[in-house]
Amino acid sequence: MNYAAPFFALFPLHTPNNLTVTSTESVCDEIAGWNLNDEHLSPSDLEPRLLDIAVRMNLGNAYVFDTLTAAPDELRLDFSDEVLQLDPDSVDATDWNGVRLSTEVDGSIFGVFDDYGLAAWSGEKRMSDVAHDIQVATRSDVRRRGLAQKVASRAIETILESGLVPFYSHFRGNIPSARLAVALGFRPYGSAVLAEYQVVHGE
């Protein structure tokens, strides 16, 4: 068995009626019946309605996360020579839990090492031909040392050099991640709802 995402809904804060949904047919049909323009739904209205779909359709876990972006001149990047670009196929591109980073992201990967191995890493996820998302992680014993900002800065630089828009998303309530986004110069763009469902493979 594994998990997949039956719907992903993103709506900008300032124009929430521009709802973008990638979903199963049944979910799309229900959302298509919403009269967004007449109801003037705000993100605070849309989030519980989308979460309710996951509950009623027994889709499994559902989450709300915040999405941020920034213009190049708004970013506050922190570059350091200690940040290295990692070969996705190298053993170095494995985190402290034994997870191959190439399974977490599908773009460039950058890392910082200490005497115990990989201390922090960041990579880019190819969301579209226009925007790439940033993923960042820091080993628990070396947090609050600025490592996340350094590795994320290199990933963001790579996205900008490709002429693309960098995005940063974090689960609602993840305060350290939200603080990192602000430190990097990102500003709130919108909210998103992700729902998972369980797929059981037949014998």
GROMACS .gro file of C-alpha atoms in nm:
model
  203
    1MET     CA    1   0.000   0.000   0.000
    2ASN     CA    2   0.110   0.358  -0.055
    3TYR     CA    3  -0.028   0.709  -0.054
    4ALA     CA    4  -0.113   0.955  -0.327
    5ALA     CA    5  -0.279   1.295  -0.346
    6PRO     CA    6  -0.636   1.296  -0.480
    7PHE     CA    7  -0.656   1.671  -0.466
    8PHE     CA    8  -0.438   1.971  -0.432
    9ALA     CA    9  -0.610   2.308  -0.413
   10LEU     CA   10  -0.425   2.639  -0.423
   11PHE     CA   11  -0.580   2.982  -0.397
   12PRO     CA   12  -0.402   3.321  -0.378
   13LEU     CA   13  -0.478   3.533  -0.072
   14HIS     CA   14  -0.574   3.842  -0.271
   15THR     CA   15  -0.775   3.661  -0.539
   16PRO     CA   16  -0.910   3.348  -0.365
   17ASN     CA   17  -1.169   3.296  -0.638
   18ASN     CA   18  -0.885   3.191  -0.868
   19LEU     CA   19  -0.894   2.843  -0.719
   20THR     CA   20  -0.664   2.589  -0.886
   21VAL     CA   21  -0.751   2.224  -0.827
   22THR     CA   22  -0.579   1.904  -0.933
   23SER     CA   23  -0.799   1.618  -0.830
   24THR     CA   24  -1.004   1.310  -0.896
   25GLU     CA   25  -1.312   1.354  -1.112
   26SER     CA   26  -1.556   1.331  -0.821
   27VAL     CA   27  -1.378   1.603  -0.624
   28CYS     CA   28  -1.352   1.831  -0.928
   29ASP     CA   29  -1.723   1.786  -0.995
   30GLU     CA   30  -1.814   1.894  -0.643
   31ILE     CA   31  -1.586   2.198  -0.643
   32ALA     CA   32  -1.712   2.297  -0.988
   33GLY     CA   33  -2.055   2.335  -0.830
   34TRP     CA   34  -1.933   2.607  -0.595
   35ASN     CA   35  -2.025   2.956  -0.707
   36LEU     CA   36  -1.704   3.124  -0.597
   37ASN     CA   37  -1.775   3.465  -0.748
   38ASP     CA   38  -2.122   3.500  -0.597
   39GLU     CA   39  -2.022   3.368  -0.256
   40HIS     CA   40  -1.705   3.581  -0.235
   41LEU     CA   41  -1.526   3.304  -0.049
   42SER     CA   42  -1.209   3.396   0.139
   43PRO     CA   43  -0.926   3.153   0.223
   44SER     CA   44  -1.072   3.115   0.572
   45ASP     CA   45  -1.400   3.007   0.408
   46LEU     CA   46  -1.244   2.776   0.152
   47GLU     CA   47  -1.005   2.585   0.376
   48PRO     CA   48  -1.269   2.413   0.595
   49ARG     CA   49  -1.485   2.337   0.290
   50LEU     CA   50  -1.194   2.165   0.117
   51LEU     CA   51  -1.097   1.977   0.432
   52ASP     CA   52  -1.458   1.863   0.466
   53ILE     CA   53  -1.438   1.699   0.123
   54ALA     CA   54  -1.151   1.482   0.244
   55VAL     CA   55  -1.354   1.371   0.546
   56ARG     CA   56  -1.679   1.303   0.359
   57MET     CA   57  -1.512   1.119   0.072
   58ASN     CA   58  -1.292   0.920   0.312
   59LEU     CA   59  -0.978   1.039   0.139
   60GLY     CA   60  -0.761   1.012   0.447
   61ASN     CA   61  -0.534   1.277   0.592
   62ALA     CA   62  -0.575   1.637   0.478
   63TYR     CA   63  -0.351   1.932   0.549
   64VAL     CA   64  -0.348   2.308   0.508
   65PHE     CA   65  -0.020   2.474   0.426
   66ASP     CA   66   0.090   2.826   0.345
   67THR     CA   67   0.265   2.915   0.020
   68LEU     CA   68   0.502   3.210  -0.010
   69THR     CA   69   0.698   3.368  -0.293
   70ALA     CA   70   0.922   3.669  -0.352
   71ALA     CA   71   1.060   3.890  -0.625
   72PRO     CA   72   1.438   3.854  -0.673
   73ASP     CA   73   1.507   4.198  -0.523
   74GLU     CA   74   1.309   4.109  -0.209
   75LEU     CA   75   1.506   3.797  -0.122
   76ARG     CA   76   1.765   3.799   0.156
   77LEU     CA   77   2.003   3.521   0.061
   78ASP     CA   78   2.299   3.409   0.271
   79PHE     CA   79   2.576   3.242   0.072
   80SER     CA   80   2.853   3.035   0.227
   81ASP     CA   81   3.146   2.838   0.087
   82GLU     CA   82   3.060   2.552   0.322
   83VAL     CA   83   2.747   2.473   0.116
   84LEU     CA   84   2.813   2.204  -0.144
   85GLN     CA   85   2.609   2.087  -0.440
   86LEU     CA   86   2.542   1.715  -0.401
   87ASP     CA   87   2.530   1.446  -0.665
   88PRO     CA   88   2.178   1.296  -0.626
   89ASP     CA   89   2.322   0.947  -0.688
   90SER     CA   90   2.601   0.987  -0.431
   91VAL     CA   91   2.587   0.832  -0.084
   92ASP     CA   92   2.644   1.186   0.047
   93ALA     CA   93   2.292   1.273  -0.072
   94THR     CA   94   2.140   1.072   0.214
   95ASP     CA   95   1.995   1.240   0.521
   96TRP     CA   96   2.044   1.153   0.888
   97ASN     CA   97   1.745   0.917   0.875
   98GLY     CA   98   1.888   0.720   0.585
   99VAL     CA   99   1.652   0.874   0.328
  100ARG     CA  100   1.789   0.927  -0.023
  101LEU     CA  101   1.733   1.294  -0.102
  102SER     CA  102   1.668   1.214  -0.468
  103THR     CA  103   1.337   1.063  -0.352
  104GLU     CA  104   1.242   1.388  -0.176
  105VAL     CA  105   1.320   1.640  -0.452
  106ASP     CA  106   1.364   1.626  -0.828
  107GLY     CA  107   1.607   1.913  -0.885
  108SER     CA  108   1.938   2.038  -0.752
  109ILE     CA  109   2.040   1.941  -0.396
  110PHE     CA  110   2.271   2.139  -0.167
  111GLY     CA  111   2.412   2.041   0.172
  112VAL     CA  112   2.632   2.135   0.465
  113PHE     CA  113   2.837   1.872   0.648
  114ASP     CA  114   2.992   1.851   0.994
  115ASP     CA  115   3.190   1.581   1.175
  116TYR     CA  116   2.876   1.366   1.201
  117GLY     CA  117   2.767   1.385   0.837
  118LEU     CA  118   2.500   1.586   0.662
  119ALA     CA  119   2.382   1.869   0.888
  120ALA     CA  120   2.137   2.053   0.662
  121TRP     CA  121   2.016   2.030   0.305
  122SER     CA  122   1.788   2.202   0.058
  123GLY     CA  123   1.654   2.104  -0.281
  124GLU     CA  124   1.413   2.216  -0.548
  125LYS     CA  125   1.092   2.046  -0.654
  126ARG     CA  126   0.978   2.107  -1.010
  127MET     CA  127   0.619   2.218  -0.959
  128SER     CA  128   0.570   2.363  -1.308
  129ASP     CA  129   0.747   2.526  -1.600
  130VAL     CA  130   0.714   2.859  -1.419
  131ALA     CA  131   0.777   2.795  -1.048
  132HIS     CA  132   0.986   2.558  -0.839
  133ASP     CA  133   0.931   2.485  -0.470
  134ILE     CA  134   1.203   2.487  -0.203
  135GLN     CA  135   1.244   2.201   0.043
  136VAL     CA  136   1.472   2.246   0.346
  137ALA     CA  137   1.569   2.027   0.642
  138THR     CA  138   1.817   2.061   0.930
  139ARG     CA  139   1.940   1.792   1.168
  140SER     CA  140   1.783   1.844   1.509
  141ASP     CA  141   2.109   1.894   1.700
  142VAL     CA  142   2.232   2.179   1.478
  143ARG     CA  143   1.919   2.388   1.441
  144ARG     CA  144   1.916   2.766   1.500
  145ARG     CA  145   2.264   2.809   1.356
  146GLY     CA  146   2.164   2.962   1.024
  147LEU     CA  147   2.238   2.648   0.823
  148ALA     CA  148   1.888   2.625   0.675
  149GLN     CA  149   1.912   2.977   0.534
  150LYS     CA  150   2.250   2.901   0.377
  151VAL     CA  151   2.147   2.582   0.197
  152ALA     CA  152   1.811   2.728   0.094
  153SER     CA  153   1.987   3.032  -0.051
  154ARG     CA  154   2.181   2.812  -0.293
  155ALA     CA  155   1.867   2.630  -0.404
  156ILE     CA  156   1.687   2.961  -0.456
  157GLU     CA  157   1.983   3.097  -0.655
  158THR     CA  158   1.964   2.796  -0.889
  159ILE     CA  159   1.593   2.855  -0.948
  160LEU     CA  160   1.646   3.225  -1.021
  161GLU     CA  161   1.933   3.150  -1.261
  162SER     CA  162   1.690   2.928  -1.454
  163GLY     CA  163   1.453   3.223  -1.494
  164LEU     CA  164   1.191   3.064  -1.270
  165VAL     CA  165   0.993   3.179  -0.966
  166PRO     CA  166   1.095   3.032  -0.627
  167PHE     CA  167   0.813   2.922  -0.397
  168TYR     CA  168   0.829   2.819  -0.032
  169SER     CA  169   0.554   2.610   0.128
  170HIS     CA  170   0.515   2.492   0.486
  171PHE     CA  171   0.248   2.316   0.685
  172ARG     CA  172   0.025   2.548   0.883
  173GLY     CA  173   0.161   2.573   1.235
  174ASN     CA  174   0.523   2.491   1.146
  175ILE     CA  175   0.666   2.801   1.315
  176PRO     CA  176   1.039   2.736   1.250
  177SER     CA  177   0.970   2.687   0.880
  178ALA     CA  178   0.757   3.002   0.868
  179ARG     CA  179   1.038   3.200   1.033
  180LEU     CA  180   1.288   3.070   0.779
  181ALA     CA  181   1.064   3.182   0.493
  182VAL     CA  182   1.044   3.533   0.639
  183ALA     CA  183   1.421   3.542   0.699
  184LEU     CA  184   1.476   3.456   0.332
  185GLY     CA  185   1.249   3.741   0.225
  186PHE     CA  186   0.945   3.542   0.113
  187ARG     CA  187   0.598   3.694   0.142
  188PRO     CA  188   0.262   3.516   0.175
  189TYR     CA  189   0.111   3.423  -0.160
  190GLY     CA  190  -0.173   3.187  -0.082
  191SER     CA  191  -0.301   2.882   0.102
  192ALA     CA  192  -0.329   2.526  -0.017
  193VAL     CA  193  -0.508   2.210   0.090
  194LEU     CA  194  -0.356   1.870   0.026
  195ALA     CA  195  -0.546   1.547   0.087
  196GLU     CA  196  -0.401   1.197   0.083
  197TYR     CA  197  -0.567   0.866   0.026
  198GLN     CA  198  -0.454   0.511   0.075
  199VAL     CA  199  -0.407   0.282  -0.222
  200VAL     CA  200  -0.420  -0.090  -0.147
  201HIS     CA  201  -0.267  -0.303  -0.420
  202GLY     CA  202  -0.436  -0.632  -0.495
  203GLU     CA  203  -0.255  -0.958  -0.459
   0.00000   0.00000   0.00000
